[in-house]
Structure formats: C-alpha cells, structure tokens
CSV table of C-alpha atoms in Angstrom, one decimal:
chain,number,residue,atom,x,y,z
A,1,MET,CA,41.7,103.6,-67.5
A,2,PRO,CA,39.3,101.7,-70.2
A,3,GLN,CA,41.6,101.2,-73.7
A,4,THR,CA,40.6,102.3,-76.8
A,5,ILE,CA,40.2,99.7,-80.0
A,6,GLU,CA,40.1,101.5,-83.0
A,7,ILE,CA,39.1,99.2,-86.1
A,8,ARG,CA,41.0,100.6,-89.8
A,9,VAL,CA,41.1,99.5,-93.2
A,10,ALA,CA,42.9,100.2,-96.4
A,11,PRO,CA,44.6,99.4,-99.6
A,12,PHE,CA,48.4,99.2,-99.3
A,13,ALA,CA,48.8,102.5,-101.3
A,14,ASP,CA,47.3,104.5,-98.4
A,15,LEU,CA,49.2,103.0,-96.0
A,16,ASP,CA,52.0,105.2,-94.3
A,17,ALA,CA,55.4,103.9,-93.5
A,18,ARG,CA,55.4,103.5,-90.0
A,19,THR,CA,52.2,101.5,-90.1
A,20,PHE,CA,52.4,99.1,-92.4
A,21,HIS,CA,56.1,98.9,-90.4
A,22,ASP,CA,54.2,97.5,-87.3
A,23,LEU,CA,51.4,95.5,-89.7
A,24,LEU,CA,55.0,93.7,-90.9
A,25,ARG,CA,56.3,93.2,-87.2
A,26,LEU,CA,53.1,92.1,-86.0
A,27,ARG,CA,52.6,89.4,-88.5
A,28,ILE,CA,56.9,88.4,-88.5
A,29,ASP,CA,56.5,88.5,-84.9
A,30,VAL,CA,53.5,86.2,-84.8
A,31,PHE,CA,54.1,83.7,-87.7
A,32,VAL,CA,57.9,83.7,-88.0
A,33,VAL,CA,59.2,84.0,-84.7
A,34,GLU,CA,56.7,82.3,-82.1
A,35,GLN,CA,55.8,79.5,-84.9
A,36,ALA,CA,59.1,78.7,-85.7
A,37,CYS,CA,58.2,79.3,-89.8
A,38,PRO,CA,60.8,80.6,-91.4
A,39,TYR,CA,59.2,81.4,-94.9
A,40,PRO,CA,59.1,84.3,-97.2
A,41,GLU,CA,56.5,86.6,-95.1
A,42,LEU,CA,56.5,89.5,-98.4
A,43,ASP,CA,55.1,87.5,-100.8
A,44,GLY,CA,53.9,90.5,-102.5
A,45,ARG,CA,50.4,90.4,-102.4
A,46,ASP,CA,50.1,93.0,-100.0
A,47,VAL,CA,50.9,95.8,-102.5
A,48,GLU,CA,47.9,94.3,-105.2
A,49,PRO,CA,45.4,97.1,-106.0
A,50,GLY,CA,42.5,94.6,-104.5
A,51,THR,CA,44.5,93.9,-101.4
A,52,ARG,CA,42.6,95.6,-98.2
A,53,HIS,CA,44.5,95.7,-94.9
A,54,LEU,CA,42.7,95.7,-91.7
A,55,TRP,CA,43.7,95.8,-88.5
A,56,LEU,CA,42.7,97.0,-84.7
A,57,THR,CA,44.7,99.0,-82.6
A,58,ARG,CA,44.8,100.0,-78.7
A,59,ASP,CA,45.6,103.0,-77.8
A,60,GLY,CA,47.4,103.5,-81.0
A,61,ASP,CA,49.7,100.1,-81.1
A,62,VAL,CA,48.6,97.4,-83.5
A,63,VAL,CA,47.1,95.1,-82.0
A,64,ALA,CA,45.6,92.6,-84.5
A,65,TYR,CA,45.6,92.2,-88.3
A,66,LEU,CA,44.2,90.5,-90.9
A,67,ARG,CA,44.5,90.8,-95.4
A,68,ILE,CA,41.6,90.3,-97.5
A,69,LEU,CA,43.0,89.3,-101.4
A,70,ALA,CA,41.1,90.1,-104.0
A,71,ASP,CA,41.9,86.2,-105.9
A,72,PRO,CA,40.5,85.4,-109.7
A,73,GLY,CA,36.7,85.3,-110.6
A,74,GLY,CA,35.4,87.4,-107.4
A,75,VAL,CA,36.7,85.7,-104.5
A,76,ALA,CA,37.7,87.4,-101.4
A,77,ARG,CA,40.5,85.0,-99.8
A,78,ILE,CA,40.9,86.3,-95.6
A,79,GLY,CA,44.6,85.7,-94.7
A,80,ARG,CA,47.4,86.3,-92.1
A,81,VAL,CA,45.3,86.5,-89.8
A,82,VAL,CA,46.8,87.4,-86.1
A,83,VAL,CA,46.3,88.9,-83.0
A,84,ALA,CA,49.6,89.7,-80.9
A,85,PRO,CA,50.4,87.7,-77.5
A,86,ALA,CA,49.3,90.3,-75.3
A,87,ALA,CA,46.3,91.1,-76.5
A,88,ARG,CA,44.9,87.5,-77.1
A,89,GLY,CA,41.7,85.9,-75.5
A,90,ALA,CA,39.9,89.3,-75.9
A,91,GLY,CA,37.9,88.7,-78.7
A,92,LEU,CA,39.7,90.3,-81.2
A,93,ALA,CA,39.9,87.8,-83.4
A,94,GLY,CA,36.3,87.4,-83.7
A,95,ARG,CA,35.7,91.2,-84.2
A,96,LEU,CA,38.5,91.1,-87.1
A,97,MET,CA,36.1,88.7,-88.4
A,98,THR,CA,33.0,89.8,-88.3
A,99,GLU,CA,34.8,93.2,-89.8
A,100,ALA,CA,36.3,91.3,-92.5
A,101,LEU,CA,33.2,89.8,-93.5
A,102,ALA,CA,31.2,93.1,-93.6
A,103,LEU,CA,33.6,94.3,-96.4
A,104,VAL,CA,33.7,91.0,-98.4
A,105,GLY,CA,29.8,91.1,-98.5
A,106,ASP,CA,27.9,88.9,-100.5
A,107,ARG,CA,31.4,87.3,-102.3
A,108,PRO,CA,32.2,83.9,-101.7
A,109,CYS,CA,35.5,84.0,-99.4
A,110,VAL,CA,38.0,81.3,-99.0
A,111,LEU,CA,40.7,81.1,-96.7
A,112,GLU,CA,43.3,78.6,-94.9
A,113,ALA,CA,43.0,78.1,-91.5
A,114,GLN,CA,45.4,76.5,-88.9
A,115,THR,CA,43.4,72.7,-88.2
A,116,HIS,CA,42.9,73.7,-84.5
A,117,LEU,CA,41.2,77.3,-85.6
A,118,VAL,CA,38.5,75.4,-87.5
A,119,ASP,CA,35.8,75.6,-85.2
A,120,PHE,CA,36.7,79.3,-84.7
A,121,TYR,CA,36.3,79.7,-88.4
A,122,ALA,CA,33.2,77.6,-88.4
A,123,GLY,CA,31.4,80.0,-86.2
A,124,HIS,CA,31.9,82.7,-88.8
A,125,GLY,CA,30.2,80.7,-91.3
A,126,PHE,CA,33.0,78.7,-92.7
A,127,THR,CA,33.4,75.2,-93.9
A,128,VAL,CA,36.1,72.6,-94.7
A,129,SER,CA,36.5,72.5,-98.1
A,130,GLY,CA,39.4,70.0,-98.7
A,131,ALA,CA,41.7,67.9,-97.0
A,132,GLU,CA,44.1,68.7,-93.8
A,133,TYR,CA,47.8,69.5,-95.1
A,134,VAL,CA,51.1,70.4,-93.6
A,135,GLU,CA,52.7,73.7,-94.4
A,136,ASP,CA,55.7,74.7,-92.7
A,137,GLY,CA,55.1,72.2,-90.0
A,138,ILE,CA,51.8,73.5,-89.1
A,139,PRO,CA,48.6,71.7,-90.0
A,140,HIS,CA,46.6,73.6,-92.1
A,141,THR,CA,42.5,73.1,-93.8
A,142,PRO,CA,41.4,74.8,-96.5
A,143,MET,CA,37.5,76.8,-96.0
A,144,ARG,CA,35.2,78.4,-97.9
A,145,ARG,CA,32.3,80.6,-97.3
A,146,ASP,CA,29.4,81.3,-99.5
A,147,ARG,CA,27.0,83.8,-99.5
C-alpha cells in the first residue's frame, strides 16, 4: 500500500502539544543524538510570531521538518532542516525546500548550510555568502538567495 506524504505549515500558536513534541523529537534525535552535538535546541525562536514550522508526515508520522524565521529587514531564515533517518533518500528535503521557498516568496532568504550540503542548497538558488566556519564540530557555510 503506498504511503501518503502530507505537508503541514503552522505558526507556533497553532501547534498542538503532540505535534510540537514530535517535531522536537525529530530535531533532537538527529541534531543532538545522531550528530552528537549537545547544544540548546530550544533557542526561543520557535515561538516567535513570525516563525513558520513546515513539516512532512508519512501516514501521520513526522518524517521531515524545517522552520522559517523572520529575521530583521524582511529576510527569511531557513533552519533546522531535517529528515528522519528511515525517510532519507526519497527527496523529502527537496520537497521541504520547494515548499519553504514558495512561502518565502520574493523575500531574501538566508541559511547556514552544513558544508557537505552546499550543492543541495545551490540547487534551490542559494549561493555561498561567507566563509566556512565550524559550529558544534560540524563545518557550516552561510548561504543566501535573493529574489
């Protein structure tokens, strides 16, 4: 039986407790546990009025996620892009980015790419906008998309 992938988007105020739990669990399972980066995952930005949470579910389970932040000057910031290990290789990250950029529209958009993913983000119109740096032991590269 084919599995149904559904896209969801919501501000924090519209997330129920179970959904927010499932989104955080995915983020923590990958960024903190899998990537062995102990850091404060709850940074306060999830609850900002301008933040949009965007996620994919497969048969009701969260399998991919990102958030769009409203930075100063009308700039959108995409972050926390994550796909569950069991769902990788199915194009879900690309689908998330396509949906996110449709929400961002013509606003400038920035992100901090894990360096091994620079080509992936370049495929979505982002260009390198600064020098590589290491955060939590992982090389990152700032990128920007102007439209």
